[in-house]
Amino acid sequence: QKTAYEMCGRDWSSDVCSSDLPTASGKEPSNKEILDLVMLCRARKLNPFTGDVYLVGYDTRGGAKFNIIVSHMALLKRAEHSEKFDGMESGLILETENGRVETQGDYIEPGQKAVGAWARVHRKDQRVATYRSLNISRYDKGNGLWRENPEMMGVKCAEADALRSAFPSSAGGLYLSEEMPEQPRPVRNMGRVLATEEQGEDGDLGPQKKGKK
């Protein structure tokens, strides 16, 4: 029976793949979980060597969990390279004496309170922009950057949601670590494990803009 590494056409050592990918308690991802990551990289043209995608693990009461996440920059780059992308707006939803108002960006004045975030993605082939908003308190984990700058983190999550909805075929199912229900622990040495191959399919985000030769 072939291993996940052989099925992917790579001569990877299971010792390298397993020993470098533990959770905090030492649990390791299965062959299938690594295979899922490799196949996602190939299908969506994600490059782990440039930080586009990660396999993250964390311990729960039900056992170790491993999730595939992408970086916020990876979603932005995919949109930037699409000829259908026509810009994005994003910002915060503030609670004021006159009700809730939307502002551009993630800056707030001292004393102001941000209760939500929003994002709007425009496509050249659609008359109506894709709009998404979220409640920051439902995402705030109270640690790391969420504790230091929840406004920035909320806007990132809103942008990711809007980009997924605007380009479902190419960005659907790609989530940020900030959107995970629990704080994940990124695996180590992912560059030693994965390699991606370029494909010619354009999907929702294409055709891709061609650079000058």
Short mmCIF file of C-alpha atoms in Angstrom, two decimals:
data_model
loop_
_atom_site.label_atom_id
_atom_site.label_comp_id
_atom_site.label_asym_id
_atom_site.label_seq_id
_atom_site.Cartn_x
_atom_site.Cartn_y
_atom_site.Cartn_z
CA GLN A 1 0.00 0.00 0.00
CA LYS A 2 1.40 3.40 -1.00
CA THR A 3 2.00 6.07 1.60
CA ALA A 4 0.67 9.61 1.26
CA TYR A 5 4.14 10.74 0.22
CA GLU A 6 4.41 8.17 -2.58
CA MET A 7 0.89 8.99 -3.79
CA CYS A 8 1.93 12.62 -4.20
CA GLY A 9 4.84 11.62 -6.38
CA ARG A 10 7.44 12.75 -3.85
CA ASP A 11 10.16 10.68 -2.23
CA TRP A 12 9.53 12.12 1.20
CA SER A 13 10.60 10.39 4.39
CA SER A 14 7.77 9.76 6.83
CA ASP A 15 10.27 10.34 9.62
CA VAL A 16 11.00 13.86 8.35
CA CYS A 17 7.32 14.65 7.87
CA SER A 18 6.16 13.36 11.23
CA SER A 19 8.94 14.32 13.59
CA ASP A 20 8.90 17.97 12.48
CA LEU A 21 5.12 18.49 12.75
CA PRO A 22 4.03 17.90 16.37
CA THR A 23 1.48 19.77 18.45
CA ALA A 24 2.44 21.18 21.84
CA SER A 25 1.79 17.75 23.38
CA GLY A 26 3.82 15.95 20.72
CA LYS A 27 0.94 14.67 18.56
CA GLU A 28 1.72 14.38 14.85
CA PRO A 29 -0.41 14.76 11.69
CA SER A 30 -1.46 11.67 9.79
CA ASN A 31 -0.43 10.81 6.25
CA LYS A 32 -3.90 11.85 5.09
CA GLU A 33 -3.64 15.28 6.72
CA ILE A 34 -0.31 15.93 5.01
CA LEU A 35 -1.71 14.61 1.73
CA ASP A 36 -4.68 16.97 2.03
CA LEU A 37 -2.28 19.88 2.42
CA VAL A 38 -0.19 18.87 -0.59
CA MET A 39 -3.24 18.43 -2.81
CA LEU A 40 -4.66 21.79 -1.73
CA CYS A 41 -1.35 23.46 -2.60
CA ARG A 42 -1.42 21.93 -6.05
CA ALA A 43 -5.09 22.67 -6.73
CA ARG A 44 -4.97 26.28 -5.50
CA LYS A 45 -1.36 27.06 -6.52
CA LEU A 46 -0.33 27.90 -2.96
CA ASN A 47 3.36 28.04 -2.17
CA PRO A 48 4.37 26.97 1.37
CA PHE A 49 7.93 28.18 0.78
CA THR A 50 6.71 31.79 0.58
CA GLY A 51 4.37 31.49 3.56
CA ASP A 52 1.14 31.14 1.56
CA VAL A 53 -0.10 28.10 3.46
CA TYR A 54 0.55 26.30 6.74
CA LEU A 55 -0.46 23.13 8.52
CA VAL A 56 -1.26 24.04 12.13
CA GLY A 57 -1.93 21.77 15.05
CA TYR A 58 -3.43 22.26 18.48
CA ASP A 59 -4.57 20.04 21.32
CA THR A 60 -8.22 19.78 22.34
CA ARG A 61 -10.11 17.68 24.85
CA GLY A 62 -11.08 15.40 22.00
CA GLY A 63 -7.49 14.97 20.84
CA ALA A 64 -5.07 16.72 18.51
CA LYS A 65 -6.53 18.70 15.61
CA PHE A 66 -4.72 19.81 12.46
CA ASN A 67 -6.02 22.53 10.17
CA ILE A 68 -4.82 23.94 6.88
CA ILE A 69 -4.65 27.73 6.95
CA VAL A 70 -3.47 30.39 4.52
CA SER A 71 -1.89 33.76 5.14
CA HIS A 72 -3.81 37.01 4.73
CA MET A 73 -1.23 38.13 2.17
CA ALA A 74 -1.82 35.00 0.09
CA LEU A 75 -5.48 35.94 -0.40
CA LEU A 76 -4.55 39.52 -1.27
CA LYS A 77 -1.97 38.37 -3.83
CA ARG A 78 -4.47 36.05 -5.49
CA ALA A 79 -6.94 38.91 -5.86
CA GLU A 80 -4.25 41.30 -7.10
CA HIS A 81 -3.26 38.92 -9.89
CA SER A 82 -6.82 38.54 -11.16
CA GLU A 83 -8.10 40.61 -14.08
CA LYS A 84 -11.58 40.39 -12.52
CA PHE A 85 -10.54 42.06 -9.26
CA ASP A 86 -11.61 45.71 -9.10
CA GLY A 87 -10.54 46.75 -5.61
CA MET A 88 -11.49 46.22 -1.98
CA GLU A 89 -12.66 48.48 0.83
CA SER A 90 -12.59 47.58 4.51
CA GLY A 91 -12.87 49.10 7.94
CA LEU A 92 -14.45 49.04 11.37
CA ILE A 93 -17.97 49.27 12.76
CA LEU A 94 -17.98 51.67 15.72
CA GLU A 95 -20.50 51.99 18.52
CA THR A 96 -21.36 55.70 18.91
CA GLU A 97 -23.99 57.82 20.65
CA ASN A 98 -25.81 58.08 17.33
CA GLY A 99 -25.71 54.36 16.65
CA ARG A 100 -23.27 52.21 14.74
CA VAL A 101 -21.19 53.72 11.96
CA GLU A 102 -18.70 52.30 9.49
CA THR A 103 -15.22 53.78 9.13
CA GLN A 104 -12.42 53.10 6.65
CA GLY A 105 -9.30 51.31 7.87
CA ASP A 106 -8.55 49.96 11.35
CA TYR A 107 -7.67 53.21 13.13
CA ILE A 108 -9.83 54.43 16.01
CA GLU A 109 -9.56 57.44 18.28
CA PRO A 110 -8.96 56.98 22.02
CA GLY A 111 -12.28 56.30 23.69
CA GLN A 112 -13.95 54.88 20.60
CA LYS A 113 -15.15 51.28 20.62
CA ALA A 114 -15.06 48.97 17.62
CA VAL A 115 -17.72 46.27 17.80
CA GLY A 116 -17.33 44.91 14.30
CA ALA A 117 -15.45 44.96 11.01
CA TRP A 118 -16.53 44.97 7.37
CA ALA A 119 -15.11 44.50 3.87
CA ARG A 120 -16.40 45.03 0.35
CA VAL A 121 -14.82 43.36 -2.70
CA HIS A 122 -15.49 44.65 -6.22
CA ARG A 123 -15.35 42.53 -9.37
CA LYS A 124 -15.34 43.95 -12.88
CA ASP A 125 -17.81 41.32 -14.06
CA GLN A 126 -20.37 41.89 -11.27
CA ARG A 127 -22.62 44.91 -10.76
CA VAL A 128 -23.01 44.38 -7.00
CA ALA A 129 -19.96 44.22 -4.75
CA THR A 130 -19.54 41.40 -2.26
CA TYR A 131 -20.01 42.75 1.28
CA ARG A 132 -19.25 40.95 4.53
CA SER A 133 -19.28 42.11 8.16
CA LEU A 134 -18.52 40.42 11.46
CA ASN A 135 -18.80 40.84 15.20
CA ILE A 136 -15.28 41.22 16.62
CA SER A 137 -16.22 39.69 19.98
CA ARG A 138 -17.05 36.37 18.29
CA TYR A 139 -13.54 36.14 16.84
CA ASP A 140 -11.47 37.72 19.61
CA LYS A 141 -9.37 35.03 21.33
CA GLY A 142 -7.99 37.45 23.92
CA ASN A 143 -4.36 36.55 23.26
CA GLY A 144 -1.50 37.53 20.95
CA LEU A 145 -2.40 40.22 18.43
CA TRP A 146 -6.07 39.85 19.33
CA ARG A 147 -5.24 41.28 22.74
CA GLU A 148 -2.95 44.01 21.38
CA ASN A 149 -4.85 45.07 18.26
CA PRO A 150 -8.30 43.47 17.90
CA GLU A 151 -9.34 46.14 15.37
CA MET A 152 -6.66 45.16 12.88
CA MET A 153 -7.37 41.46 13.35
CA GLY A 154 -11.10 41.98 12.85
CA VAL A 155 -10.56 43.81 9.57
CA LYS A 156 -8.26 41.01 8.34
CA CYS A 157 -10.96 38.43 9.04
CA ALA A 158 -13.63 40.51 7.29
CA GLU A 159 -11.39 40.92 4.24
CA ALA A 160 -10.72 37.18 4.11
CA ASP A 161 -14.44 36.40 4.32
CA ALA A 162 -15.27 38.86 1.54
CA LEU A 163 -12.51 37.54 -0.74
CA ARG A 164 -13.70 33.94 -0.26
CA SER A 165 -17.26 34.95 -1.09
CA ALA A 166 -16.23 37.01 -4.12
CA PHE A 167 -14.05 34.23 -5.57
CA PRO A 168 -15.54 30.96 -4.27
CA SER A 169 -13.98 28.60 -6.82
CA SER A 170 -10.42 29.73 -6.14
CA ALA A 171 -10.53 31.08 -2.59
CA GLY A 172 -13.37 29.11 -1.05
CA GLY A 173 -12.34 27.03 1.94
CA LEU A 174 -9.13 28.99 2.56
CA TYR A 175 -9.12 30.29 6.14
CA LEU A 176 -6.74 32.39 8.23
CA SER A 177 -5.39 31.32 11.60
CA GLU A 178 -7.21 34.36 13.04
CA GLU A 179 -10.49 32.72 12.06
CA MET A 180 -9.80 29.43 13.81
CA PRO A 181 -11.98 28.73 16.88
CA GLU A 182 -8.87 27.91 18.93
CA GLN A 183 -5.36 29.32 18.86
CA PRO A 184 -3.37 26.95 16.61
CA ARG A 185 0.31 26.12 16.88
CA PRO A 186 2.06 26.37 13.49
CA VAL A 187 4.06 23.30 12.56
CA ARG A 188 7.80 23.62 12.05
CA ASN A 189 9.97 23.29 8.96
CA MET A 190 7.09 23.16 6.50
CA GLY A 191 9.51 23.99 3.72
CA ARG A 192 11.21 20.64 4.22
CA VAL A 193 7.95 18.79 3.67
CA LEU A 194 6.14 20.44 0.80
CA ALA A 195 6.80 21.40 -2.80
CA THR A 196 4.20 22.73 -5.23
CA GLU A 197 3.90 22.56 -8.97
CA GLU A 198 2.58 25.33 -11.20
CA GLN A 199 -0.68 24.61 -13.01
CA GLY A 200 -2.32 26.41 -15.91
CA GLU A 201 -5.90 26.55 -14.61
CA ASP A 202 -7.28 30.00 -13.90
CA GLY A 203 -10.44 29.32 -11.87
CA ASP A 204 -12.43 32.23 -10.48
CA LEU A 205 -9.40 34.44 -10.07
CA GLY A 206 -8.30 34.20 -13.69
CA PRO A 207 -7.27 34.72 -16.27
CA GLN A 208 -4.17 35.84 -14.45
CA LYS A 209 -2.44 39.06 -15.35
CA LYS A 210 0.64 38.35 -17.42
CA GLY A 211 3.91 40.02 -16.55
CA LYS A 212 6.28 41.37 -19.16
CA LYS A 213 8.84 38.92 -20.43
#
